Amino acid sequence: MVSSPTTGAVILVVEDNDANLMLARAILERAGFQVGSARSAEEAKQELQRMTPDLIVMDIDLPGQDGLSLTRELKAMAHTATIPIVALTAHAMRGDHERALAAGCDGYVSKPFKARQLLDAITSALPSST
Ligand code: MN
């Protein structure tokens, strides 16, 4: 494993689809990140009371409260406002990227995604990157 400034950073993945969650976890762990996961907005908020990740990967299409609504909520709360959020958007949904950025997301990746696309978006959004 090549060391990088982001190695060891903690990422919370919020994704209700098991296949996408497992894929994201595998990619991020292989890249040296510590990974937490949540399958709904409620689970994400519970996790965020226990830990403060360096970045959140946020599926937009979640059951119950959706990822855009959760993003707006997190960006409005003092203890989570500065955490970068990378949205996972559905490729077929026109306008998803614009809606993600308007909600406060710091980047986005279209599903289905490949490792390089996810890692590039995360590296760009992490504050330690230049
Ligand atoms: Mn989903």
PDB file of C-alpha atoms and ligand atoms in Angstrom:
ATOM      1  CA  MET A   1       0.000   0.000   0.000  1.00  0.00           C
ATOM      2  CA  VAL A   2       1.373   3.362  -1.023  1.00  0.00           C
ATOM      3  CA  SER A   3       1.081   5.865   1.784  1.00  0.00           C
ATOM      4  CA  SER A   4      -0.808   9.054   1.054  1.00  0.00           C
ATOM      5  CA  PRO A   5      -2.022  12.053   3.073  1.00  0.00           C
ATOM      6  CA  THR A   6      -5.506  10.545   3.160  1.00  0.00           C
ATOM      7  CA  THR A   7      -4.484   7.118   4.457  1.00  0.00           C
ATOM      8  CA  GLY A   8      -6.303   6.415   7.687  1.00  0.00           C
ATOM      9  CA  ALA A   9      -8.993   9.010   7.110  1.00  0.00           C
ATOM     10  CA  VAL A  10     -12.428   7.888   8.314  1.00  0.00           C
ATOM     11  CA  ILE A  11     -15.248   7.738   5.779  1.00  0.00           C
ATOM     12  CA  LEU A  12     -18.910   7.092   6.549  1.00  0.00           C
ATOM     13  CA  VAL A  13     -20.763   5.447   3.649  1.00  0.00           C
ATOM     14  CA  VAL A  14     -24.540   5.983   3.679  1.00  0.00           C
ATOM     15  CA  GLU A  15     -26.046   3.554   1.165  1.00  0.00           C
ATOM     16  CA  ASP A  16     -29.094   1.286   1.355  1.00  0.00           C
ATOM     17  CA  ASN A  17     -28.103  -0.972  -1.547  1.00  0.00           C
ATOM     18  CA  ASP A  18     -26.019  -3.868  -0.213  1.00  0.00           C
ATOM     19  CA  ALA A  19     -24.048  -4.404  -3.429  1.00  0.00           C
ATOM     20  CA  ASN A  20     -23.088  -0.735  -3.676  1.00  0.00           C
ATOM     21  CA  LEU A  21     -22.274  -0.561   0.025  1.00  0.00           C
ATOM     22  CA  MET A  22     -20.004  -3.612  -0.164  1.00  0.00           C
ATOM     23  CA  LEU A  23     -18.320  -2.272  -3.309  1.00  0.00           C
ATOM     24  CA  ALA A  24     -17.689   1.133  -1.780  1.00  0.00           C
ATOM     25  CA  ARG A  25     -16.383  -0.433   1.429  1.00  0.00           C
ATOM     26  CA  ALA A  26     -14.004  -2.691  -0.478  1.00  0.00           C
ATOM     27  CA  ILE A  27     -12.662   0.160  -2.615  1.00  0.00           C
ATOM     28  CA  LEU A  28     -12.175   2.490   0.337  1.00  0.00           C
ATOM     29  CA  GLU A  29     -10.624  -0.087   2.655  1.00  0.00           C
ATOM     30  CA  ARG A  30      -8.236  -1.166  -0.090  1.00  0.00           C
ATOM     31  CA  ALA A  31      -7.215   2.492  -0.467  1.00  0.00           C
ATOM     32  CA  GLY A  32      -6.397   2.680   3.231  1.00  0.00           C
ATOM     33  CA  PHE A  33      -9.456   4.427   4.601  1.00  0.00           C
ATOM     34  CA  GLN A  34     -11.303   3.444   7.745  1.00  0.00           C
ATOM     35  CA  VAL A  35     -14.916   2.874   6.764  1.00  0.00           C
ATOM     36  CA  GLY A  36     -18.157   3.135   8.687  1.00  0.00           C
ATOM     37  CA  SER A  37     -21.538   2.436   7.146  1.00  0.00           C
ATOM     38  CA  ALA A  38     -25.196   3.306   7.515  1.00  0.00           C
ATOM     39  CA  ARG A  39     -28.201   2.103   5.503  1.00  0.00           C
ATOM     40  CA  SER A  40     -30.558   5.021   6.167  1.00  0.00           C
ATOM     41  CA  ALA A  41     -30.565   8.652   7.245  1.00  0.00           C
ATOM     42  CA  GLU A  42     -31.581   7.566  10.741  1.00  0.00           C
ATOM     43  CA  GLU A  43     -28.667   5.151  10.990  1.00  0.00           C
ATOM     44  CA  ALA A  44     -26.330   7.830   9.651  1.00  0.00           C
ATOM     45  CA  LYS A  45     -27.423  10.293  12.329  1.00  0.00           C
ATOM     46  CA  GLN A  46     -26.911   7.648  15.010  1.00  0.00           C
ATOM     47  CA  GLU A  47     -23.400   6.978  13.672  1.00  0.00           C
ATOM     48  CA  LEU A  48     -22.631  10.701  13.620  1.00  0.00           C
ATOM     49  CA  GLN A  49     -23.395  10.915  17.334  1.00  0.00           C
ATOM     50  CA  ARG A  50     -20.682   8.306  17.921  1.00  0.00           C
ATOM     51  CA  MET A  51     -18.060   9.386  15.405  1.00  0.00           C
ATOM     52  CA  THR A  52     -17.019  12.346  13.279  1.00  0.00           C
ATOM     53  CA  PRO A  53     -15.875  11.087   9.872  1.00  0.00           C
ATOM     54  CA  ASP A  54     -13.459  13.018   7.676  1.00  0.00           C
ATOM     55  CA  LEU A  55     -15.904  12.613   4.786  1.00  0.00           C
ATOM     56  CA  ILE A  56     -19.330  11.142   4.053  1.00  0.00           C
ATOM     57  CA  VAL A  57     -20.246   9.200   0.897  1.00  0.00           C
ATOM     58  CA  MET A  58     -23.989   9.795   0.553  1.00  0.00           C
ATOM     59  CA  ASP A  59     -26.418   7.840  -1.588  1.00  0.00           C
ATOM     60  CA  ILE A  60     -29.093  10.278  -2.748  1.00  0.00           C
ATOM     61  CA  ASP A  61     -31.834   7.663  -3.066  1.00  0.00           C
ATOM     62  CA  LEU A  62     -32.406   6.405   0.486  1.00  0.00           C
ATOM     63  CA  PRO A  63     -35.599   4.948   1.970  1.00  0.00           C
ATOM     64  CA  GLY A  64     -37.336   7.435   4.247  1.00  0.00           C
ATOM     65  CA  GLN A  65     -35.377  10.684   4.465  1.00  0.00           C
ATOM     66  CA  ASP A  66     -33.413  10.968   1.221  1.00  0.00           C
ATOM     67  CA  GLY A  67     -29.758  11.827   0.879  1.00  0.00           C
ATOM     68  CA  LEU A  68     -30.316  15.387  -0.299  1.00  0.00           C
ATOM     69  CA  SER A  69     -32.509  16.167   2.696  1.00  0.00           C
ATOM     70  CA  LEU A  70     -29.990  14.571   5.039  1.00  0.00           C
ATOM     71  CA  THR A  71     -27.169  16.563   3.405  1.00  0.00           C
ATOM     72  CA  ARG A  72     -29.033  19.833   3.937  1.00  0.00           C
ATOM     73  CA  GLU A  73     -29.668  18.859   7.566  1.00  0.00           C
ATOM     74  CA  LEU A  74     -26.022  17.955   8.227  1.00  0.00           C
ATOM     75  CA  LYS A  75     -24.739  21.124   6.556  1.00  0.00           C
ATOM     76  CA  ALA A  76     -27.007  23.157   8.855  1.00  0.00           C
ATOM     77  CA  MET A  77     -25.724  21.580  12.097  1.00  0.00           C
ATOM     78  CA  ALA A  78     -22.576  22.946  13.703  1.00  0.00           C
ATOM     79  CA  HIS A  79     -20.881  19.622  14.477  1.00  0.00           C
ATOM     80  CA  THR A  80     -21.393  18.191  10.980  1.00  0.00           C
ATOM     81  CA  ALA A  81     -21.397  21.314   8.772  1.00  0.00           C
ATOM     82  CA  THR A  82     -17.735  21.074   7.778  1.00  0.00           C
ATOM     83  CA  ILE A  83     -17.703  17.351   6.901  1.00  0.00           C
ATOM     84  CA  PRO A  84     -17.320  17.036   3.103  1.00  0.00           C
ATOM     85  CA  ILE A  85     -20.068  15.015   1.420  1.00  0.00           C
ATOM     86  CA  VAL A  86     -19.664  13.127  -1.859  1.00  0.00           C
ATOM     87  CA  ALA A  87     -23.024  12.157  -3.366  1.00  0.00           C
ATOM     88  CA  LEU A  88     -23.747   8.865  -5.111  1.00  0.00           C
ATOM     89  CA  THR A  89     -26.191   9.771  -7.851  1.00  0.00           C
ATOM     90  CA  ALA A  90     -28.210   7.613 -10.210  1.00  0.00           C
ATOM     91  CA  HIS A  91     -26.829   7.780 -13.723  1.00  0.00           C
ATOM     92  CA  ALA A  92     -30.276   7.808 -15.298  1.00  0.00           C
ATOM     93  CA  MET A  93     -31.612  10.687 -13.251  1.00  0.00           C
ATOM     94  CA  ARG A  94     -31.048  13.923 -15.128  1.00  0.00           C
ATOM     95  CA  GLY A  95     -30.340  16.835 -12.838  1.00  0.00           C
ATOM     96  CA  ASP A  96     -29.138  14.696  -9.928  1.00  0.00           C
ATOM     97  CA  HIS A  97     -25.667  16.240  -9.998  1.00  0.00           C
ATOM     98  CA  GLU A  98     -27.021  19.766  -9.912  1.00  0.00           C
ATOM     99  CA  ARG A  99     -29.442  18.893  -7.117  1.00  0.00           C
ATOM    100  CA  ALA A 100     -26.627  17.285  -5.117  1.00  0.00           C
ATOM    101  CA  LEU A 101     -24.426  20.364  -5.348  1.00  0.00           C
ATOM    102  CA  ALA A 102     -27.376  22.658  -4.588  1.00  0.00           C
ATOM    103  CA  ALA A 103     -28.077  20.634  -1.418  1.00  0.00           C
ATOM    104  CA  GLY A 104     -24.515  21.267  -0.249  1.00  0.00           C
ATOM    105  CA  CYS A 105     -22.662  18.197  -1.489  1.00  0.00           C
ATOM    106  CA  ASP A 106     -18.981  18.799  -2.219  1.00  0.00           C
ATOM    107  CA  GLY A 107     -18.761  16.324  -5.093  1.00  0.00           C
ATOM    108  CA  TYR A 108     -20.625  13.481  -6.739  1.00  0.00           C
ATOM    109  CA  VAL A 109     -20.122  10.124  -8.405  1.00  0.00           C
ATOM    110  CA  SER A 110     -22.598   8.532 -10.804  1.00  0.00           C
ATOM    111  CA  LYS A 111     -23.656   4.944 -10.216  1.00  0.00           C
ATOM    112  CA  PRO A 112     -22.496   2.502 -11.371  1.00  0.00           C
ATOM    113  CA  PHE A 113     -19.090   3.776 -10.275  1.00  0.00           C
ATOM    114  CA  LYS A 114     -15.570   2.436 -10.605  1.00  0.00           C
ATOM    115  CA  ALA A 115     -12.847   2.609  -7.985  1.00  0.00           C
ATOM    116  CA  ARG A 116     -10.956   5.434  -9.669  1.00  0.00           C
ATOM    117  CA  GLN A 117     -14.050   7.630  -9.975  1.00  0.00           C
ATOM    118  CA  LEU A 118     -14.959   7.190  -6.327  1.00  0.00           C
ATOM    119  CA  LEU A 119     -11.410   7.741  -5.079  1.00  0.00           C
ATOM    120  CA  ASP A 120     -10.892  10.809  -7.292  1.00  0.00           C
ATOM    121  CA  ALA A 121     -14.083  12.413  -5.987  1.00  0.00           C
ATOM    122  CA  ILE A 122     -13.099  11.678  -2.394  1.00  0.00           C
ATOM    123  CA  THR A 123      -9.556  12.978  -2.828  1.00  0.00           C
ATOM    124  CA  SER A 124     -10.899  16.191  -4.353  1.00  0.00           C
ATOM    125  CA  ALA A 125     -13.363  16.722  -1.510  1.00  0.00           C
ATOM    126  CA  LEU A 126     -11.072  15.922   1.423  1.00  0.00           C
ATOM    127  CA  PRO A 127      -9.721  19.134   2.961  1.00  0.00           C
ATOM    128  CA  SER A 128      -6.148  17.776   3.075  1.00  0.00           C
ATOM    129  CA  SER A 129      -5.995  17.496  -0.696  1.00  0.00           C
ATOM    130  CA  THR A 130      -4.576  20.291  -2.804  1.00  0.00           C
TER     131      THR A 130
HETATM  132 MN    MN B   1     -30.255   3.826  -2.686  1.00  0.00          MN
END
